Short mmCIF file of C-alpha atoms in Angstrom, two decimals:
data_model
loop_
_atom_site.label_atom_id
_atom_site.label_comp_id
_atom_site.label_asym_id
_atom_site.label_seq_id
_atom_site.Cartn_x
_atom_site.Cartn_y
_atom_site.Cartn_z
CA MET A 1 -2.94 20.12 21.51
CA SER A 2 -2.29 17.05 19.38
CA ASN A 3 -2.98 13.58 20.67
CA PRO A 4 0.41 12.12 21.77
CA HIS A 5 -0.13 8.97 19.68
CA LEU A 6 -0.93 11.07 16.63
CA GLN A 7 2.16 13.19 17.27
CA SER A 8 4.38 10.09 17.30
CA ILE A 9 2.91 8.98 13.97
CA LEU A 10 3.35 12.45 12.47
CA ASN A 11 6.96 12.64 13.68
CA SER A 12 7.68 9.25 12.14
CA PHE A 13 6.21 10.34 8.80
CA ARG A 14 8.01 13.70 8.69
CA GLN A 15 11.40 12.11 9.42
CA ARG A 16 11.30 9.98 6.29
CA THR A 17 13.69 10.87 3.52
CA PRO A 18 12.66 11.35 0.85
CA LEU A 19 9.16 12.28 2.03
CA ARG A 20 7.45 11.13 -1.22
CA VAL A 21 4.63 13.67 -1.10
CA GLY A 22 3.25 12.40 -4.42
CA SER A 23 2.76 8.92 -3.01
CA LEU A 24 0.84 10.33 -0.05
CA ILE A 25 -1.38 12.36 -2.39
CA VAL A 26 -2.19 9.20 -4.35
CA THR A 27 -3.22 7.59 -1.04
CA ILE A 28 -5.44 10.58 -0.21
CA PHE A 29 -7.17 10.39 -3.58
CA GLY A 30 -7.61 6.62 -3.35
CA ASP A 31 -8.89 6.64 0.23
CA ALA A 32 -10.53 10.01 0.81
CA VAL A 33 -11.65 11.20 -2.64
CA LEU A 34 -12.40 8.34 -5.07
CA PRO A 35 -15.01 6.53 -2.91
CA TYR A 36 -16.97 9.75 -2.28
CA GLY A 37 -16.75 11.72 -5.53
CA GLU A 38 -14.56 12.32 -8.53
CA PHE A 39 -13.07 15.78 -7.93
CA VAL A 40 -11.74 17.60 -4.86
CA ARG A 41 -10.79 21.27 -4.50
CA LEU A 42 -7.08 21.94 -4.24
CA THR A 43 -7.83 24.04 -1.13
CA SER A 44 -9.43 20.99 0.53
CA LEU A 45 -6.41 18.86 -0.33
CA LEU A 46 -4.10 21.53 1.11
CA GLU A 47 -6.17 21.59 4.29
CA VAL A 48 -5.50 17.88 4.82
CA THR A 49 -1.81 17.99 3.92
CA SER A 50 -1.31 21.08 6.10
CA ASN A 51 -2.65 19.13 9.08
CA ILE A 52 -0.06 16.45 8.29
CA GLY A 53 2.62 19.14 8.28
CA ILE A 54 3.48 19.29 4.58
CA ASP A 55 4.33 22.64 3.02
CA ASP A 56 1.72 23.89 0.53
CA GLY A 57 4.41 24.54 -2.07
CA ALA A 58 5.59 20.93 -1.92
CA VAL A 59 2.02 19.73 -2.39
CA ARG A 60 1.46 22.00 -5.40
CA VAL A 61 4.66 20.73 -7.02
CA ALA A 62 3.69 17.09 -6.35
CA VAL A 63 0.17 17.61 -7.74
CA HIS A 64 1.61 19.21 -10.89
CA ARG A 65 3.96 16.25 -11.38
CA LEU A 66 1.13 13.74 -10.85
CA GLU A 67 -0.93 15.57 -13.46
CA LYS A 68 2.01 15.62 -15.87
CA ASP A 69 2.64 11.90 -15.29
CA GLY A 70 -0.98 11.04 -16.03
CA TRP A 71 -2.14 10.23 -12.50
CA LEU A 72 -4.40 13.27 -12.04
CA LYS A 73 -6.67 15.43 -14.16
CA LYS A 74 -7.59 19.06 -13.50
CA ARG A 75 -10.73 21.16 -13.81
CA LYS A 76 -11.32 24.85 -13.13
CA VAL A 77 -14.67 26.05 -11.80
CA GLY A 78 -14.60 29.82 -11.38
CA ARG A 79 -11.65 30.56 -9.12
CA ASN A 80 -11.54 27.02 -7.78
CA VAL A 81 -9.04 24.48 -9.08
CA LEU A 82 -10.23 20.87 -8.71
CA TYR A 83 -8.34 17.62 -9.18
CA ALA A 84 -9.35 14.01 -9.67
CA LEU A 85 -7.65 10.75 -10.50
CA SER A 86 -7.28 10.27 -14.25
CA LYS A 87 -8.78 7.19 -15.87
CA ALA A 88 -5.40 5.43 -15.63
CA GLY A 89 -4.99 6.59 -12.03
CA GLU A 90 -8.45 5.27 -11.15
CA GLU A 91 -7.69 1.89 -12.71
CA GLN A 92 -4.47 1.52 -10.75
CA SER A 93 -6.13 2.71 -7.56
CA ARG A 94 -9.04 0.28 -7.91
CA THR A 95 -6.64 -2.60 -8.61
CA ALA A 96 -4.69 -1.80 -5.44
CA ARG A 97 -7.85 -1.38 -3.32
CA LYS A 98 -8.56 -5.12 -3.09
CA PHE A 99 -5.16 -5.59 -1.43
CA ILE A 100 -5.24 -2.49 0.76
CA TYR A 101 -8.82 -2.86 1.99
CA GLY A 102 -9.00 -6.64 2.06
CA PHE A 103 -7.72 -6.75 5.64
CA ASP A 104 -10.80 -8.72 6.79
CA GLU A 105 -10.26 -11.37 4.13
CA GLN A 106 -7.96 -14.36 4.17
CA PRO A 107 -4.81 -13.90 2.04
CA ASP A 108 -5.03 -15.34 -1.46
CA CYS A 109 -2.49 -18.12 -0.85
CA GLY A 110 -1.88 -20.67 -3.57
CA GLU A 111 0.78 -23.21 -4.45
CA LEU A 112 4.32 -21.92 -4.20
CA GLN A 113 5.98 -22.18 -7.61
CA MET A 114 9.30 -21.36 -9.20
CA LEU A 115 9.59 -20.02 -12.75
CA ILE A 116 12.76 -20.70 -14.71
CA MET A 117 12.79 -18.08 -17.43
CA ALA A 118 13.93 -18.75 -20.97
CA GLU A 119 17.19 -17.28 -22.23
CA GLY A 120 17.01 -14.43 -24.70
CA PRO A 121 16.93 -10.66 -25.11
CA GLY A 122 13.41 -10.36 -23.67
CA ARG A 123 14.21 -12.05 -20.36
CA ALA A 124 14.93 -8.80 -18.48
CA GLU A 125 11.54 -7.37 -19.49
CA VAL A 126 9.78 -10.58 -18.43
CA ARG A 127 11.59 -10.58 -15.09
CA GLU A 128 10.74 -6.91 -14.44
CA HIS A 129 7.09 -7.48 -15.35
CA LEU A 130 6.76 -10.40 -12.94
CA ILE A 131 8.52 -8.60 -10.08
CA GLU A 132 6.19 -5.60 -10.56
CA ASN A 133 3.31 -8.05 -10.13
CA GLY A 134 4.58 -9.44 -6.83
CA TRP A 135 6.93 -12.24 -7.85
CA GLY A 136 10.13 -12.66 -5.84
CA LEU A 137 13.62 -12.69 -7.36
CA ILE A 138 15.94 -15.64 -6.73
CA ALA A 139 18.43 -15.29 -9.59
CA ALA A 140 18.68 -13.58 -12.96
CA ASN A 141 16.63 -16.36 -14.56
CA ILE A 142 14.55 -17.58 -11.58
CA VAL A 143 11.55 -15.99 -9.88
CA LEU A 144 9.13 -17.24 -7.25
CA THR A 145 5.35 -16.90 -6.92
CA SER A 146 3.17 -17.41 -3.86
CA GLY A 147 0.59 -18.87 -6.24
CA SER A 148 -1.89 -16.01 -5.79
CA LYS A 149 -4.31 -15.39 -8.65
CA THR A 150 -2.93 -11.89 -9.12
CA GLN A 151 0.66 -13.06 -9.46
CA LEU A 152 -0.25 -15.95 -11.77
CA SER A 153 -2.34 -13.68 -13.99
CA ALA A 154 0.90 -11.84 -14.83
CA LEU A 155 1.88 -14.90 -16.90
CA ASN A 156 -0.94 -14.24 -19.38
CA GLY A 157 0.41 -13.19 -22.74
CA LEU A 158 4.01 -13.34 -21.55
CA SER A 159 6.53 -13.33 -24.39
CA GLY A 160 8.18 -16.72 -24.89
CA ASN A 161 5.67 -18.32 -22.51
CA ASP A 162 6.15 -21.78 -23.98
CA SER A 163 9.88 -21.65 -23.20
CA HIS A 164 9.52 -20.85 -19.47
CA TYR A 165 9.33 -23.66 -16.91
CA LEU A 166 6.93 -23.39 -13.94
CA VAL A 167 7.93 -25.81 -11.15
CA PRO A 168 5.86 -26.46 -7.97
CA LEU A 169 7.78 -26.43 -4.67
CA LYS A 170 7.12 -28.52 -1.56
CA ALA A 171 6.31 -26.71 1.68
CA ASP A 172 8.07 -29.19 3.98
CA ASN A 173 11.52 -28.31 2.70
CA SER A 174 13.45 -25.84 4.89
CA GLU A 175 15.35 -24.71 1.80
CA VAL A 176 12.05 -23.52 0.33
CA GLN A 177 11.50 -21.27 3.35
CA ARG A 178 15.00 -19.89 2.90
CA LEU A 179 14.25 -19.18 -0.77
CA CYS A 180 11.10 -17.30 0.21
CA SER A 181 13.01 -15.15 2.68
CA LYS A 182 15.53 -14.28 -0.01
CA ALA A 183 13.00 -13.71 -2.80
CA TRP A 184 10.86 -11.25 -0.86
CA SER A 185 13.25 -9.96 1.85
CA LEU A 186 10.79 -11.24 4.45
CA ASP A 187 12.94 -10.38 7.47
CA ASN A 188 13.12 -6.74 6.39
CA LEU A 189 9.39 -6.70 5.67
CA ASN A 190 8.72 -8.21 9.10
CA ASP A 191 10.77 -5.44 10.73
CA GLU A 192 8.69 -2.84 8.85
CA TYR A 193 5.50 -4.53 10.02
CA ALA A 194 6.82 -4.49 13.60
CA ASN A 195 7.45 -0.73 13.32
CA PHE A 196 3.88 -0.29 12.10
CA VAL A 197 2.54 -2.26 15.06
CA GLY A 198 4.59 -0.14 17.47
CA LEU A 199 3.22 3.09 15.95
CA TYR A 200 -0.43 2.16 15.54
CA GLN A 201 -1.11 -0.24 18.42
CA PRO A 202 -2.15 2.71 20.69
CA ILE A 203 -4.74 3.71 18.08
CA ILE A 204 -6.54 0.38 18.15
CA GLU A 205 -6.42 0.51 21.95
CA ASP A 206 -8.13 3.94 21.83
CA VAL A 207 -10.74 2.56 19.44
CA ARG A 208 -11.46 -0.45 21.65
CA ALA A 209 -11.84 1.91 24.61
CA SER A 210 -14.35 3.97 22.54
CA ARG A 211 -12.12 7.06 22.70
CA LYS A 212 -12.80 9.51 19.89
CA TYR A 213 -10.55 12.02 18.16
CA LEU A 214 -11.14 15.47 16.79
CA GLN A 215 -12.35 15.04 13.22
CA SER A 216 -9.22 16.65 11.77
CA ASN A 217 -7.02 14.33 13.84
CA ALA A 218 -9.08 11.27 12.91
CA LEU A 219 -8.74 12.14 9.22
CA VAL A 220 -4.95 12.48 9.50
CA LEU A 221 -4.76 9.16 11.36
CA ARG A 222 -6.95 7.45 8.80
CA ILE A 223 -4.86 8.68 5.87
CA LEU A 224 -1.46 7.98 7.42
CA MET A 225 -2.49 4.54 8.66
CA ILE A 226 -3.75 3.51 5.22
CA HIS A 227 -0.72 5.11 3.56
CA ASP A 228 1.70 3.18 5.77
CA TYR A 229 -0.30 -0.02 5.39
CA ARG A 230 -0.43 0.44 1.61
CA ARG A 231 3.36 0.71 1.46
CA LEU A 232 3.66 -2.64 3.22
CA ILE A 233 0.80 -4.70 1.85
CA LEU A 234 1.74 -3.98 -1.76
CA LYS A 235 5.18 -5.48 -1.02
CA ASP A 236 3.75 -8.50 0.81
CA PRO A 237 3.60 -11.70 -1.28
CA LEU A 238 0.81 -12.95 1.06
CA LEU A 239 2.45 -16.32 1.61
CA ALA A 240 0.95 -19.19 3.56
CA SER A 241 2.09 -19.25 7.20
CA GLN A 242 4.54 -22.14 6.75
CA TYR A 243 6.73 -19.96 4.54
CA LEU A 244 6.86 -16.96 6.88
CA PRO A 245 9.43 -16.06 9.56
CA LYS A 246 8.58 -16.83 13.16
CA ASN A 247 6.67 -14.11 15.02
CA TRP A 248 5.33 -12.70 11.75
CA GLN A 249 4.03 -9.18 12.39
CA GLY A 250 1.92 -8.96 9.25
CA SER A 251 -1.02 -10.64 11.00
CA LYS A 252 -0.92 -8.13 13.88
CA THR A 253 -0.77 -5.30 11.37
CA ARG A 254 -3.87 -6.56 9.56
CA ASP A 255 -5.70 -6.85 12.91
CA ILE A 256 -4.85 -3.24 13.83
CA VAL A 257 -5.95 -1.85 10.46
CA SER A 258 -9.08 -3.99 10.42
CA GLY A 259 -10.08 -2.84 13.90
CA ALA A 260 -9.15 0.84 13.64
CA TYR A 261 -10.05 1.78 10.08
CA SER A 262 -13.84 1.43 10.34
CA ALA A 263 -13.88 3.56 13.51
CA LEU A 264 -11.73 6.28 11.94
CA LYS A 265 -13.84 6.17 8.80
CA GLN A 266 -16.97 6.68 10.87
CA GLN A 267 -15.42 9.61 12.73
CA THR A 268 -14.46 11.35 9.47
CA LYS A 269 -17.58 10.74 7.34
CA ASP A 270 -18.91 14.29 7.89
CA TRP A 271 -15.72 15.82 6.44
CA PHE A 272 -16.61 14.39 3.05
#
């Protein structure tokens, strides 16, 4: 019989619409395949996704799409079909890893700055590029950065760079906090973090009490926890505390993942 905490997490995952099976598979490859070896048998992947409750047909379709879109590559060895992240998929996965697995590190907070973008036909492309790299949107011509190295590196080689204006903002202005909330929808993100805490708090309590799971259950917990955390942390601008809403749940989320992940990783090492 499933652990009741695991069952709650599984129910939460299965109720999502759309389910985004492809995104989960990318998490599995980034967390459970890439660090241990390049390729994994499709049958092994189906074993994991079956334990999560995903239909094999849906997984096969998602894997085919990921291969077609350049995320995965395929190899046949006898009757076995094996998959691995493509070179492009590996690069994107390794770039994301420092955010996803940096839960024991202090956020890369810098100086909050506002970019006023130049007018012109290329402005939409510039805006989209910056938002994809974590900048927050204020208006059609204004975006915000937390000042992190990753966000600022997105300015390198930007078209019309000399015509954009980068303006530092003062932290003691309440209007600046309001701009941050608008730019990154911080209240909504905080609600999502709170939902994560509600789901996974029992897991860290089990870990602290030295309770262990069946290996198959521990693997499912490990993957779903990192998958849910990945969805949130890649949206988080990692702002300094003075810019965040009161009772910010991101810190509690990091504590849960930091405390539970190493234990779940230890319990699943033999699977690999």
